[in-house]
Amino acid sequence: MDPAQVRDTVVVINGLPDGSSALRHGLSDRWVVLEPELAGSGISAVHELEAAIAGLAPENYGVVGVSSGAELAIRHALRSPERVAVLALISPPIVGRNAAGAGSELPNQIGQIQCPTLVVFGQEDPLAASARVYRERIPNCNIAFVYDAGHDIPAERPQALLNLVADYLQRRETFIVQNRSSLISP
């Protein structure tokens, strides 16, 4: 296959009703987009995700998690650091002092994320107060805010979100080199 025709893979994990359709369609122009349908939640959903992409995704890929899908994306990146080459978290769960519930161990774990990570919040999202915690704890983290948006950025500002995520993935395409090193001339 001609290296110019090879496209990297991005796994999109949706946590909002139809929250990733604009992302899925917009990203599919440049990347192979996998969006598994997950019935479970918590760790069972992580296992379900891993089983769904096991035979479909290449050795390295990008992951985009939206809302509660961002928590699954975090858990997957922590469980499979050798496979997740770049991570984008859209309206992720709250971390820090006010974190509670099933994801409350995430504040301690997010510091173990090894890949470049983009965290996106709507400027008006009450969860945006967690941005500082994400930035402080994830070693290679970039934070972005989408103006005139709350928690449901994919519905409120789909083009702005697509531009942010696509630009980040394009600039971070380290997974091309990792995944297809045999296609790159010395």
mmCIF file of C-alpha atoms in Angstrom:
data_model
loop_
_atom_site.group_PDB
_atom_site.id
_atom_site.type_symbol
_atom_site.label_atom_id
_atom_site.label_comp_id
_atom_site.label_asym_id
_atom_site.label_seq_id
_atom_site.Cartn_x
_atom_site.Cartn_y
_atom_site.Cartn_z
ATOM 1 C CA MET A 1 0.000 0.000 0.000
ATOM 2 C CA ASP A 2 1.200 3.487 -0.819
ATOM 3 C CA PRO A 3 2.211 5.259 2.446
ATOM 4 C CA ALA A 4 0.304 8.350 1.296
ATOM 5 C CA GLN A 5 -2.913 6.285 1.360
ATOM 6 C CA VAL A 6 -2.396 4.907 4.876
ATOM 7 C CA ARG A 7 -4.674 6.525 7.442
ATOM 8 C CA ASP A 8 -4.330 6.292 11.177
ATOM 9 C CA THR A 9 -7.103 5.100 13.432
ATOM 10 C CA VAL A 10 -8.992 7.117 16.029
ATOM 11 C CA VAL A 11 -11.348 5.440 18.495
ATOM 12 C CA VAL A 12 -14.243 7.698 19.567
ATOM 13 C CA ILE A 13 -15.988 6.843 22.841
ATOM 14 C CA ASN A 14 -19.255 8.697 23.123
ATOM 15 C CA GLY A 15 -20.909 9.559 26.417
ATOM 16 C CA LEU A 16 -23.651 11.913 25.210
ATOM 17 C CA PRO A 17 -26.725 11.174 23.088
ATOM 18 C CA ASP A 18 -25.448 11.560 19.529
ATOM 19 C CA GLY A 19 -22.600 13.581 21.006
ATOM 20 C CA SER A 20 -19.977 12.426 18.584
ATOM 21 C CA SER A 21 -21.682 12.372 15.189
ATOM 22 C CA ALA A 22 -20.033 15.623 14.058
ATOM 23 C CA LEU A 23 -16.683 14.397 15.360
ATOM 24 C CA ARG A 24 -17.091 11.002 13.717
ATOM 25 C CA HIS A 25 -17.992 12.495 10.341
ATOM 26 C CA GLY A 26 -15.414 15.275 10.491
ATOM 27 C CA LEU A 27 -12.542 13.066 11.607
ATOM 28 C CA SER A 28 -13.333 10.349 9.061
ATOM 29 C CA ASP A 29 -12.060 12.615 6.275
ATOM 30 C CA ARG A 30 -8.517 12.077 7.540
ATOM 31 C CA TRP A 31 -8.590 9.088 9.909
ATOM 32 C CA VAL A 32 -10.227 5.690 10.161
ATOM 33 C CA VAL A 33 -12.783 6.255 12.937
ATOM 34 C CA LEU A 34 -13.993 3.422 15.150
ATOM 35 C CA GLU A 35 -16.926 4.136 17.444
ATOM 36 C CA PRO A 36 -17.899 1.004 19.356
ATOM 37 C CA GLU A 37 -21.344 0.855 20.930
ATOM 38 C CA LEU A 38 -20.928 0.028 24.599
ATOM 39 C CA ALA A 39 -23.756 -1.298 26.753
ATOM 40 C CA GLY A 40 -21.933 -1.415 30.078
ATOM 41 C CA SER A 41 -20.423 1.173 32.358
ATOM 42 C CA GLY A 42 -17.345 1.416 34.553
ATOM 43 C CA ILE A 43 -14.730 -1.329 34.267
ATOM 44 C CA SER A 44 -17.121 -3.652 32.389
ATOM 45 C CA ALA A 45 -17.391 -1.006 29.662
ATOM 46 C CA VAL A 46 -13.588 -0.766 29.515
ATOM 47 C CA HIS A 47 -13.379 -4.533 28.959
ATOM 48 C CA GLU A 48 -16.159 -4.270 26.381
ATOM 49 C CA LEU A 49 -14.299 -1.436 24.623
ATOM 50 C CA GLU A 50 -11.044 -3.378 24.545
ATOM 51 C CA ALA A 51 -12.783 -6.459 23.140
ATOM 52 C CA ALA A 52 -14.567 -4.371 20.495
ATOM 53 C CA ILE A 53 -11.393 -2.755 19.174
ATOM 54 C CA ALA A 54 -8.996 -5.689 19.683
ATOM 55 C CA GLY A 55 -9.188 -6.935 16.119
ATOM 56 C CA LEU A 56 -10.079 -3.656 14.455
ATOM 57 C CA ALA A 57 -7.566 -1.101 15.688
ATOM 58 C CA PRO A 58 -3.909 -1.206 14.692
ATOM 59 C CA GLU A 59 -1.072 -1.428 17.190
ATOM 60 C CA ASN A 60 -1.247 2.302 18.023
ATOM 61 C CA TYR A 61 -4.189 4.651 17.721
ATOM 62 C CA GLY A 62 -5.703 7.832 19.046
ATOM 63 C CA VAL A 63 -8.633 7.902 21.465
ATOM 64 C CA VAL A 64 -11.273 10.623 21.814
ATOM 65 C CA GLY A 65 -13.623 10.364 24.797
ATOM 66 C CA VAL A 66 -16.729 12.544 25.110
ATOM 67 C CA SER A 67 -18.312 13.227 28.544
ATOM 68 C CA SER A 68 -18.694 9.897 30.374
ATOM 69 C CA GLY A 69 -16.858 8.373 27.408
ATOM 70 C CA ALA A 70 -13.847 10.432 28.530
ATOM 71 C CA GLU A 71 -13.700 8.420 31.745
ATOM 72 C CA LEU A 72 -13.615 5.206 29.684
ATOM 73 C CA ALA A 73 -10.933 6.756 27.477
ATOM 74 C CA ILE A 74 -8.835 7.556 30.565
ATOM 75 C CA ARG A 75 -9.241 4.043 31.937
ATOM 76 C CA HIS A 76 -8.356 2.531 28.557
ATOM 77 C CA ALA A 77 -5.266 4.742 28.215
ATOM 78 C CA LEU A 78 -4.148 3.649 31.686
ATOM 79 C CA ARG A 79 -4.708 -0.047 30.925
ATOM 80 C CA SER A 80 -3.170 0.056 27.426
ATOM 81 C CA PRO A 81 -0.467 2.748 27.408
ATOM 82 C CA GLU A 82 1.463 0.901 24.707
ATOM 83 C CA ARG A 83 -1.499 1.201 22.318
ATOM 84 C CA VAL A 84 -3.020 4.628 23.050
ATOM 85 C CA ALA A 85 -0.678 7.080 21.354
ATOM 86 C CA VAL A 86 -2.713 10.274 21.737
ATOM 87 C CA LEU A 87 -5.750 11.115 23.856
ATOM 88 C CA ALA A 88 -8.449 13.795 23.632
ATOM 89 C CA LEU A 89 -10.877 14.197 26.530
ATOM 90 C CA ILE A 90 -13.988 16.256 25.772
ATOM 91 C CA SER A 91 -15.947 17.461 28.844
ATOM 92 C CA PRO A 92 -14.304 14.819 31.044
ATOM 93 C CA PRO A 93 -15.374 13.943 34.598
ATOM 94 C CA ILE A 94 -14.568 16.209 37.495
ATOM 95 C CA VAL A 95 -11.326 15.488 39.314
ATOM 96 C CA GLY A 96 -9.897 17.067 42.406
ATOM 97 C CA ARG A 97 -11.418 17.834 45.766
ATOM 98 C CA ASN A 98 -15.017 17.633 44.574
ATOM 99 C CA ALA A 99 -14.676 14.297 42.764
ATOM 100 C CA ALA A 100 -16.952 11.582 44.076
ATOM 101 C CA GLY A 101 -18.496 8.335 42.985
ATOM 102 C CA ALA A 102 -17.166 5.528 40.829
ATOM 103 C CA GLY A 103 -14.502 7.658 39.164
ATOM 104 C CA SER A 104 -13.136 9.150 42.371
ATOM 105 C CA GLU A 105 -9.826 7.284 42.060
ATOM 106 C CA LEU A 106 -9.177 9.018 38.739
ATOM 107 C CA PRO A 107 -7.431 12.030 40.321
ATOM 108 C CA ASN A 108 -4.669 9.728 41.546
ATOM 109 C CA GLN A 109 -4.480 7.746 38.319
ATOM 110 C CA ILE A 110 -4.499 10.470 35.666
ATOM 111 C CA GLY A 111 -0.881 11.289 36.443
ATOM 112 C CA GLN A 112 0.023 7.897 34.986
ATOM 113 C CA ILE A 113 -1.274 8.765 31.504
ATOM 114 C CA GLN A 114 1.746 8.501 29.223
ATOM 115 C CA CYS A 115 0.548 9.866 25.894
ATOM 116 C CA PRO A 116 0.025 13.459 24.750
ATOM 117 C CA THR A 117 -3.405 14.517 26.008
ATOM 118 C CA LEU A 118 -5.818 17.277 25.040
ATOM 119 C CA VAL A 119 -8.527 18.160 27.573
ATOM 120 C CA VAL A 120 -11.396 20.293 26.253
ATOM 121 C CA PHE A 121 -14.044 22.017 28.356
ATOM 122 C CA GLY A 122 -16.874 24.321 27.428
ATOM 123 C CA GLN A 123 -16.191 27.708 28.998
ATOM 124 C CA GLU A 124 -19.585 27.558 30.734
ATOM 125 C CA ASP A 125 -19.275 23.914 31.877
ATOM 126 C CA PRO A 126 -19.411 23.673 35.697
ATOM 127 C CA LEU A 127 -16.898 20.808 35.432
ATOM 128 C CA ALA A 128 -14.328 23.135 33.837
ATOM 129 C CA ALA A 129 -12.939 23.867 37.304
ATOM 130 C CA SER A 130 -11.149 20.511 36.934
ATOM 131 C CA ALA A 131 -9.005 21.843 34.079
ATOM 132 C CA ARG A 132 -6.226 22.909 36.417
ATOM 133 C CA VAL A 133 -6.092 19.467 38.048
ATOM 134 C CA TYR A 134 -5.849 17.733 34.672
ATOM 135 C CA ARG A 135 -3.067 20.113 33.596
ATOM 136 C CA GLU A 136 -1.120 19.660 36.823
ATOM 137 C CA ARG A 137 -1.366 15.880 36.945
ATOM 138 C CA ILE A 138 -1.110 14.660 33.344
ATOM 139 C CA PRO A 139 2.529 15.051 32.248
ATOM 140 C CA ASN A 140 1.963 15.975 28.586
ATOM 141 C CA CYS A 141 -1.387 17.770 28.772
ATOM 142 C CA ASN A 142 -2.886 20.656 26.845
ATOM 143 C CA ILE A 143 -6.092 22.361 27.971
ATOM 144 C CA ALA A 144 -8.540 24.094 25.637
ATOM 145 C CA PHE A 145 -11.778 25.939 26.338
ATOM 146 C CA VAL A 146 -14.574 26.345 23.817
ATOM 147 C CA TYR A 147 -16.327 29.678 24.257
ATOM 148 C CA ASP A 148 -20.119 29.888 24.299
ATOM 149 C CA ALA A 149 -20.389 26.213 25.235
ATOM 150 C CA GLY A 150 -21.329 24.261 28.312
ATOM 151 C CA HIS A 151 -20.899 20.536 28.892
ATOM 152 C CA ASP A 152 -22.408 19.371 25.584
ATOM 153 C CA ILE A 153 -19.781 20.915 23.303
ATOM 154 C CA PRO A 154 -20.488 18.463 20.442
ATOM 155 C CA ALA A 155 -24.068 19.776 20.207
ATOM 156 C CA GLU A 156 -23.392 23.408 21.128
ATOM 157 C CA ARG A 157 -20.230 24.122 19.101
ATOM 158 C CA PRO A 158 -19.588 21.093 16.842
ATOM 159 C CA GLN A 159 -17.342 22.826 14.300
ATOM 160 C CA ALA A 160 -15.186 24.513 16.938
ATOM 161 C CA LEU A 161 -14.744 21.171 18.699
ATOM 162 C CA LEU A 162 -13.943 19.348 15.475
ATOM 163 C CA ASN A 163 -11.336 21.974 14.564
ATOM 164 C CA LEU A 164 -9.660 21.672 17.985
ATOM 165 C CA VAL A 165 -9.571 17.883 18.036
ATOM 166 C CA ALA A 166 -8.543 17.454 14.388
ATOM 167 C CA ASP A 167 -5.767 20.022 14.751
ATOM 168 C CA TYR A 168 -4.473 18.338 17.898
ATOM 169 C CA LEU A 169 -4.537 14.863 16.367
ATOM 170 C CA GLN A 170 -2.846 16.098 13.221
ATOM 171 C CA ARG A 171 -0.065 17.811 15.174
ATOM 172 C CA ARG A 172 0.361 14.744 17.398
ATOM 173 C CA GLU A 173 0.453 12.070 14.753
ATOM 174 C CA THR A 174 3.303 10.332 16.503
ATOM 175 C CA PHE A 175 1.263 7.178 16.225
ATOM 176 C CA ILE A 176 1.949 7.104 12.459
ATOM 177 C CA VAL A 177 5.653 6.739 13.134
ATOM 178 C CA GLN A 178 5.098 4.203 15.921
ATOM 179 C CA ASN A 179 2.496 2.216 14.052
ATOM 180 C CA ARG A 180 3.918 2.166 10.566
ATOM 181 C CA SER A 181 7.648 2.513 11.015
ATOM 182 C CA SER A 182 8.219 0.042 8.195
ATOM 183 C CA LEU A 183 6.679 2.556 5.781
ATOM 184 C CA ILE A 184 9.062 5.357 6.698
ATOM 185 C CA SER A 185 12.350 5.506 4.840
ATOM 186 C CA PRO A 186 15.529 5.806 6.905
#
